[in-house]
Tab-separated table of C-alpha atoms in Angstrom:
chain	number	residue	atom	x	y	z
P	6	MET	CA	-0.056	0.106	0.121
P	7	PHE	CA	1.582	3.632	-0.492
P	8	GLY	CA	-0.605	6.931	0.128
P	9	ALA	CA	-0.733	10.138	-1.765
P	10	GLU	CA	-0.206	13.143	0.088
P	11	ALA	CA	-1.867	16.171	-1.188
P	12	SER	CA	-1.158	19.726	0.017
P	13	ALA	CA	-2.314	23.309	-0.198
P	14	SER	CA	0.876	25.298	1.048
P	15	HIS	CA	1.339	28.717	0.945
P	16	CYS	CA	-2.078	29.970	1.143
P	17	VAL	CA	-2.311	28.211	-2.321
P	18	ILE	CA	-5.180	26.231	-3.001
P	19	MET	CA	-5.152	23.188	-4.755
P	20	GLN	CA	-6.845	23.360	-8.496
P	21	GLU	CA	-10.388	20.926	-8.950
P	22	ASP	CA	-8.057	19.924	-11.891
P	23	VAL	CA	-5.294	18.972	-9.792
P	24	LEU	CA	-7.119	17.473	-6.987
P	25	GLU	CA	-9.307	15.274	-9.673
P	26	ALA	CA	-5.824	14.282	-11.276
P	27	THR	CA	-4.475	13.033	-7.973
P	28	ILE	CA	-7.296	10.662	-6.832
P	29	LYS	CA	-8.084	9.472	-9.903
P	30	LYS	CA	-4.615	8.411	-11.040
P	31	ALA	CA	-3.978	6.889	-7.224
P	32	LEU	CA	-7.316	4.913	-7.214
P	33	THR	CA	-6.712	3.471	-10.998
P	34	ASN	CA	-5.549	0.171	-10.737
P	35	ALA	CA	-4.735	0.276	-6.401
P	36	PRO	CA	-4.360	-2.031	-4.154
P	37	SER	CA	-7.054	-2.937	-1.704
P	38	SER	CA	-6.515	0.000	0.590
P	39	PHE	CA	-5.315	3.167	-0.549
P	40	SER	CA	-4.396	6.219	2.320
P	41	PHE	CA	-4.538	9.745	1.425
P	42	ILE	CA	-3.284	12.444	3.815
P	43	TRP	CA	-3.904	16.044	3.673
P	44	GLN	CA	-1.620	18.442	5.384
P	45	GLY	CA	-0.439	22.161	4.417
P	46	GLY	CA	0.243	25.078	5.512
P	47	GLU	CA	-3.100	24.778	7.181
P	48	PRO	CA	-5.129	22.447	5.405
P	49	LEU	CA	-8.537	24.034	6.080
P	50	LEU	CA	-7.883	26.689	4.768
P	51	ALA	CA	-8.465	25.352	1.619
P	52	GLY	CA	-12.337	25.164	2.904
P	53	LEU	CA	-14.973	22.580	3.857
P	54	SER	CA	-16.218	22.288	-0.397
P	55	PHE	CA	-12.393	21.091	-1.384
P	56	TYR	CA	-12.587	17.992	1.104
P	57	GLU	CA	-16.502	17.250	0.247
P	58	LYS	CA	-15.489	17.269	-3.507
P	59	ALA	CA	-12.170	15.271	-2.587
P	60	VAL	CA	-14.729	13.012	-0.976
P	61	GLU	CA	-16.924	12.580	-4.368
P	62	LEU	CA	-13.673	11.882	-6.546
P	63	GLN	CA	-12.998	9.371	-4.038
P	64	LYS	CA	-15.874	7.258	-4.724
P	65	LYS	CA	-16.186	7.979	-8.110
P	66	TYR	CA	-12.738	6.391	-8.926
P	67	GLY	CA	-12.539	4.220	-6.166
P	68	ALA	CA	-15.140	1.599	-5.853
P	69	GLY	CA	-13.914	-1.859	-4.350
P	70	ILE	CA	-11.259	-0.274	-2.747
P	71	ASN	CA	-10.937	0.676	1.362
P	72	ILE	CA	-9.587	4.053	0.832
P	73	SER	CA	-8.625	6.159	4.549
P	74	ASN	CA	-8.451	9.917	5.059
P	75	ALA	CA	-5.797	11.506	7.576
P	76	ILE	CA	-5.559	15.569	7.673
P	77	GLN	CA	-3.144	17.165	10.192
P	78	THR	CA	-4.454	20.823	11.679
P	79	ASN	CA	-3.499	23.388	14.080
P	80	ALA	CA	-7.215	23.229	14.858
P	81	THR	CA	-8.032	26.906	14.814
P	82	LEU	CA	-10.638	27.057	11.825
P	83	LEU	CA	-11.868	23.606	13.199
P	84	ASN	CA	-15.867	24.163	14.025
P	85	GLU	CA	-19.098	22.425	14.083
P	86	ASP	CA	-19.290	21.592	10.852
P	87	TRP	CA	-15.814	20.175	9.949
P	88	ILE	CA	-16.059	18.240	12.480
P	89	SER	CA	-19.496	16.744	11.428
P	90	PHE	CA	-17.480	16.344	8.433
P	91	PHE	CA	-15.411	14.227	9.756
P	92	LYS	CA	-17.072	11.994	11.737
P	93	LYS	CA	-19.505	10.952	8.744
P	94	ASN	CA	-16.894	10.613	6.494
P	95	ASP	CA	-14.335	8.765	8.895
P	96	PHE	CA	-11.084	11.327	8.496
P	97	LEU	CA	-8.417	10.581	11.327
P	98	VAL	CA	-7.411	14.237	12.709
P	99	GLY	CA	-4.340	15.191	13.531
P	100	VAL	CA	-3.660	18.116	15.585
P	101	SER	CA	-1.258	20.333	16.732
P	102	LEU	CA	-1.246	20.559	20.479
P	103	ASP	CA	1.919	20.952	22.037
P	104	GLY	CA	0.789	20.617	25.884
P	105	ALA	CA	-0.442	22.933	28.650
P	106	GLU	CA	-1.102	26.471	28.296
P	107	HIS	CA	2.539	27.812	28.756
P	108	VAL	CA	4.048	25.088	26.740
P	109	HIS	CA	1.251	25.004	23.533
P	110	ASN	CA	1.512	28.958	23.630
P	111	ALA	CA	5.302	29.541	23.684
P	112	TYR	CA	5.789	28.899	20.071
P	113	ARG	CA	1.805	28.582	18.575
P	114	LYS	CA	1.079	32.171	18.502
P	115	ASP	CA	-1.754	33.711	15.825
P	116	ALA	CA	-1.587	36.635	13.830
P	117	ASP	CA	-1.722	39.244	16.619
P	118	GLY	CA	1.097	37.540	18.937
P	119	GLU	CA	-1.430	35.731	20.819
P	120	GLY	CA	-1.637	31.748	21.863
P	121	THR	CA	-3.718	30.176	20.726
P	122	TRP	CA	-3.832	27.376	23.058
P	123	ASN	CA	-7.751	28.298	24.386
P	124	ILE	CA	-9.043	27.638	20.701
P	125	VAL	CA	-6.912	24.898	19.636
P	126	SER	CA	-7.435	22.824	23.147
P	127	MET	CA	-11.181	23.306	22.592
P	128	ASN	CA	-11.364	22.171	19.554
P	129	ALA	CA	-9.279	19.248	19.793
P	130	LYS	CA	-11.260	18.227	22.980
P	131	THR	CA	-14.805	18.853	20.881
P	132	CYS	CA	-13.935	16.702	18.003
P	133	ALA	CA	-12.490	14.089	20.114
P	134	GLN	CA	-15.854	13.730	22.350
P	135	ALA	CA	-17.955	14.094	19.100
P	136	GLY	CA	-16.364	10.483	17.958
P	137	VAL	CA	-13.987	11.773	15.608
P	138	ALA	CA	-10.211	9.630	15.586
P	139	THR	CA	-8.101	12.495	17.060
P	140	ASN	CA	-4.364	11.883	17.369
P	141	ILE	CA	-2.413	14.852	19.092
P	142	LEU	CA	1.170	15.783	17.895
P	143	SER	CA	3.309	18.118	19.964
P	144	CYS	CA	6.339	19.084	18.770
P	145	VAL	CA	9.568	19.053	21.319
P	146	THR	CA	11.025	21.881	21.492
P	147	SER	CA	13.724	23.847	23.541
P	148	TYR	CA	11.012	25.286	26.032
P	149	SER	CA	8.510	21.932	26.004
P	150	VAL	CA	11.018	19.583	26.521
P	151	LYS	CA	11.585	20.859	29.606
P	152	TYR	CA	8.079	19.561	30.696
P	153	PRO	CA	7.836	15.886	30.127
P	154	ASP	CA	5.967	14.673	32.688
P	155	GLU	CA	3.622	17.777	32.828
P	156	THR	CA	2.723	17.562	28.905
P	157	TYR	CA	2.550	13.890	29.200
P	158	ARG	CA	-0.164	14.139	32.223
P	159	TYR	CA	-1.858	17.214	30.409
P	160	LEU	CA	-2.493	15.576	27.551
P	161	THR	CA	-3.675	12.371	28.421
P	162	GLY	CA	-5.727	13.993	31.327
P	163	GLU	CA	-7.690	15.935	28.608
P	164	GLY	CA	-8.317	12.080	27.340
P	165	PHE	CA	-6.543	12.058	24.422
P	166	SER	CA	-4.871	8.710	24.152
P	167	TYR	CA	-3.012	9.039	20.794
P	168	LEU	CA	0.489	10.953	21.191
P	169	GLN	CA	3.191	11.737	18.716
P	170	PHE	CA	6.084	13.710	19.926
P	171	ILE	CA	8.009	15.397	17.194
P	172	PRO	CA	11.125	16.782	17.857
P	173	VAL	CA	12.531	20.424	16.144
P	174	ILE	CA	15.531	20.564	14.662
P	175	GLU	CA	16.066	23.765	12.158
P	176	LYS	CA	19.051	25.701	11.373
P	177	ASP	CA	19.101	29.504	11.115
P	178	LEU	CA	21.334	30.994	8.050
P	179	ARG	CA	24.548	30.804	9.231
P	180	GLY	CA	23.933	26.767	9.229
P	181	GLN	CA	23.349	26.266	12.976
P	182	ALA	CA	20.265	25.028	15.232
P	183	THR	CA	17.733	27.617	16.118
P	184	ALA	CA	17.465	28.932	19.714
P	185	PHE	CA	13.568	27.386	19.449
P	186	SER	CA	15.306	23.736	18.546
P	187	VAL	CA	15.482	20.740	21.580
P	188	SER	CA	18.750	19.658	21.552
P	189	PRO	CA	19.694	16.229	21.479
P	190	LYS	CA	20.491	15.285	24.861
P	191	ALA	CA	17.614	17.036	26.020
P	192	TYR	CA	15.239	14.956	23.588
P	193	GLY	CA	16.512	12.159	25.105
P	194	ASN	CA	16.299	12.515	28.318
P	195	PHE	CA	12.275	13.866	27.417
P	196	LEU	CA	11.329	10.247	25.783
P	197	CYS	CA	12.620	8.416	28.876
P	198	CYS	CA	10.266	10.572	30.750
P	199	ILE	CA	7.356	9.858	28.546
P	200	PHE	CA	8.024	6.233	28.444
P	201	ASP	CA	7.780	6.238	32.795
P	202	CYS	CA	4.734	7.996	32.259
P	203	TRP	CA	3.000	5.617	29.450
P	204	TYR	CA	5.047	1.803	30.773
P	205	ASN	CA	3.659	3.009	34.375
P	206	GLU	CA	-0.293	3.058	33.477
P	207	PHE	CA	-0.354	-0.582	31.679
P	208	ARG	CA	-3.347	-1.901	32.565
P	209	ASP	CA	-2.946	-6.610	32.612
P	210	GLY	CA	-0.274	-6.016	30.352
P	211	ARG	CA	-1.339	-3.447	28.083
P	212	PRO	CA	-1.115	0.247	27.508
P	213	ILE	CA	-3.647	2.404	27.959
P	214	THR	CA	-2.117	5.016	25.628
P	215	SER	CA	-0.641	4.687	22.163
P	216	VAL	CA	2.512	6.398	21.850
P	217	ARG	CA	3.546	6.015	18.178
P	218	GLN	CA	7.578	5.978	18.867
P	219	PHE	CA	6.733	3.148	21.442
P	220	GLU	CA	4.652	1.345	19.553
P	221	THR	CA	7.132	1.591	16.274
P	222	LEU	CA	9.839	-0.280	18.847
P	223	PHE	CA	7.750	-2.741	19.818
P	224	PHE	CA	6.424	-4.068	16.334
P	225	THR	CA	10.284	-3.518	15.815
P	226	LEU	CA	11.024	-6.211	18.168
P	227	LEU	CA	8.228	-8.636	17.258
P	228	GLY	CA	10.086	-8.575	13.816
P	229	HIS	CA	7.452	-6.294	11.905
P	230	THR	CA	7.864	-3.202	9.857
P	231	GLY	CA	8.010	-0.056	12.204
P	232	ILE	CA	5.314	2.603	11.231
P	233	GLU	CA	7.063	5.304	11.599
P	234	CYS	CA	8.655	5.764	7.769
P	235	GLY	CA	11.373	7.528	10.087
P	236	ILE	CA	13.128	4.774	11.228
P	237	GLN	CA	12.826	1.539	8.104
P	238	LYS	CA	15.668	0.809	5.930
P	239	LYS	CA	14.388	2.590	3.092
P	240	CYS	CA	12.138	6.086	2.310
P	241	GLY	CA	9.839	6.443	-0.598
P	242	SER	CA	7.223	4.589	1.065
P	243	TYR	CA	4.275	7.624	-0.155
P	244	LEU	CA	4.072	10.157	-2.618
P	245	ALA	CA	3.583	14.056	-2.156
P	246	ILE	CA	1.611	16.578	-4.690
P	247	GLU	CA	2.285	20.052	-4.203
P	248	HIS	CA	-0.904	22.428	-5.262
P	249	ASN	CA	0.027	22.682	-8.590
P	250	GLY	CA	0.537	18.582	-9.378
P	251	ASP	CA	4.557	18.481	-8.915
P	252	VAL	CA	5.663	15.127	-7.373
P	253	PHE	CA	7.951	14.739	-4.716
P	254	PRO	CA	9.167	11.410	-2.903
P	255	CYS	CA	8.561	12.982	0.753
P	256	ASP	CA	7.062	16.198	2.250
P	257	PHE	CA	9.888	17.493	3.558
P	258	PHE	CA	12.115	17.016	0.762
P	259	VAL	CA	9.889	19.540	-1.840
P	260	GLU	CA	12.659	20.870	-3.560
P	261	PRO	CA	13.373	20.994	-7.540
P	262	ALA	CA	16.270	18.252	-6.916
P	263	HIS	CA	13.873	16.072	-5.855
P	264	LYS	CA	10.941	16.719	-8.480
P	265	SER	CA	9.858	13.600	-9.794
P	266	GLY	CA	6.769	14.554	-12.537
P	267	ASN	CA	3.408	16.463	-12.000
P	268	VAL	CA	0.580	14.342	-11.649
P	269	LEU	CA	-1.242	16.411	-14.766
P	270	GLN	CA	0.638	14.780	-17.089
P	271	ASP	CA	2.875	11.641	-15.696
P	272	ASP	CA	1.490	8.445	-14.351
P	273	LEU	CA	1.481	8.143	-10.680
P	274	ARG	CA	2.439	4.656	-10.378
P	275	LEU	CA	5.506	5.100	-12.855
P	276	LEU	CA	6.698	7.612	-10.913
P	277	PHE	CA	6.439	5.760	-7.405
P	278	ASN	CA	7.976	3.000	-8.931
P	279	GLY	CA	10.541	5.095	-10.701
P	280	LYS	CA	14.196	6.325	-10.983
P	281	MET	CA	13.412	9.310	-7.963
P	282	GLN	CA	11.558	7.619	-5.970
P	283	ARG	CA	13.948	4.230	-5.484
P	284	LEU	CA	17.065	6.871	-5.474
P	285	PHE	CA	15.453	8.808	-2.730
P	286	GLY	CA	14.462	5.335	-0.844
P	287	GLY	CA	18.089	4.251	-1.293
P	288	ALA	CA	19.585	7.129	0.071
P	289	LYS	CA	18.760	6.062	4.041
P	290	ALA	CA	20.696	3.494	3.561
P	291	HIS	CA	23.750	5.492	3.031
P	292	VAL	CA	24.716	6.020	7.331
P	293	SER	CA	27.614	7.073	8.489
P	294	PRO	CA	30.500	4.735	9.777
P	295	LYS	CA	30.017	5.736	12.887
P	296	CYS	CA	26.288	4.451	12.347
P	297	LYS	CA	27.330	1.229	10.618
P	298	LYS	CA	28.813	0.145	13.538
P	299	CYS	CA	26.320	0.742	16.511
P	300	LYS	CA	24.178	-1.835	18.329
P	301	TRP	CA	21.374	0.148	17.902
P	302	LEU	CA	21.044	0.969	14.156
P	303	ALA	CA	18.591	-1.812	13.700
P	304	PHE	CA	16.190	0.800	15.791
P	305	CYS	CA	16.602	3.460	13.858
P	306	ASN	CA	18.415	2.460	10.864
P	307	GLY	CA	20.240	6.182	11.011
P	308	GLY	CA	17.268	8.143	11.552
P	309	CYS	CA	14.838	10.101	9.333
P	310	LEU	CA	16.398	11.701	6.394
P	311	LYS	CA	15.021	14.976	7.113
P	312	ASP	CA	16.963	14.984	10.308
P	313	ARG	CA	19.939	14.371	8.775
P	314	LYS	CA	19.247	17.022	6.082
P	315	ASN	CA	19.062	19.561	9.489
P	316	ASN	CA	22.120	18.502	11.495
P	317	PRO	CA	24.697	21.606	11.109
P	318	ASN	CA	27.545	18.790	11.777
P	319	GLY	CA	26.780	16.673	8.472
P	320	PHE	CA	24.374	15.218	6.152
P	321	GLU	CA	24.820	11.544	6.616
P	322	GLN	CA	24.709	11.694	10.590
P	323	ASN	CA	21.183	12.332	12.437
P	324	TYR	CA	20.958	14.608	14.677
P	325	PHE	CA	18.994	13.250	16.953
P	326	CYS	CA	21.778	10.576	17.210
P	327	ALA	CA	22.655	11.427	21.125
P	328	SER	CA	18.565	11.144	21.662
P	329	MET	CA	18.395	7.709	20.745
P	330	LYS	CA	21.953	6.860	22.360
P	331	ILE	CA	20.328	7.819	25.934
P	332	PHE	CA	16.316	6.812	25.143
P	333	LEU	CA	16.912	2.942	23.131
P	334	PRO	CA	19.320	1.754	26.194
P	335	TYR	CA	16.604	2.431	28.611
P	336	ALA	CA	13.530	1.806	26.846
P	337	ILE	CA	14.676	-1.477	24.713
P	338	PRO	CA	15.270	-3.687	27.626
P	339	LYS	CA	11.419	-2.999	29.115
P	340	LEU	CA	9.809	-3.292	25.433
P	341	LYS	CA	12.109	-6.546	25.011
P	342	GLU	CA	9.868	-8.026	28.429
P	343	LEU	CA	6.825	-6.462	26.967
P	344	ALA	CA	7.686	-8.589	23.839
P	345	ALA	CA	8.196	-11.493	25.238
P	346	ARG	CA	4.887	-11.364	27.577
P	347	TRP	CA	3.152	-10.583	24.998
P	348	GLN	CA	4.254	-13.165	22.189
P	349	GLY	CA	3.542	-15.602	25.073
P	350	SER	CA	-0.184	-14.959	25.319
P	351	VAL	CA	-0.791	-15.405	22.003
């Protein structure tokens, strides 16, 4: 299975001919299941009618295919109409919510410079309480990394049971990590604290909260492919399609050098199996000599290419390598015990 990722970036909305070409070509000769992930910018800026049209086209071209939709939003525009649509059409809604008020508002502000926590937290809860599958994506910054226990307790206390924690690393114009980026050591310690919170909530040997990073490691120990593409041996498991139809192998590498074609002119299946996708996917395997000797390589595979790209010390090395060398020795022994218990119970 592969997914198509379509975006409405820089407030430029994907036009209907591009939308139809994307959906038609994605679903032509598609496997039995197919995923669409809608991102931006802020994807709700495309308007409700855009997604109503998308669902209409999916039904038109996807007969007999199990189609799923996911959307990642800052939730500031969520309202009853959006929530009703998402529930009716079984959308998975990812909400960017970094934690309690002071944590979220540290870097998430509106055009007037005011924090967005009030509206985001309210809308996220309303969405979840309405029965919409709601995941929380929390960015880990130089500020929020100081509050792992508080963040976990806040999110789970609000009733959110599907969580992701994404470390922030961006470079400034001098090529150095920005002030809001999280340091590798701090992020490693953050993960250890979050892991304890997660592990200590187990009931009858099972977690009551889903944390994506930990589940990925757990499934890796069971011999399955990790659900996070960042730790897989190869990249290239989906296509990213921009508002003008340009196609790229990853939404973190929407750059001229990585453009593989355009959905209006090209066959998506050929692009997905084409040279650009293979080259990009294979780039993941080119890890640093240090990685090749590391006993933890099987659990990270060198990390996400975006975290290598943003490493001020060089592309080959994962910026968060030190994080993993803190977290993995801490978590793997307990996860191995859980995996052994789980295998013994099935």
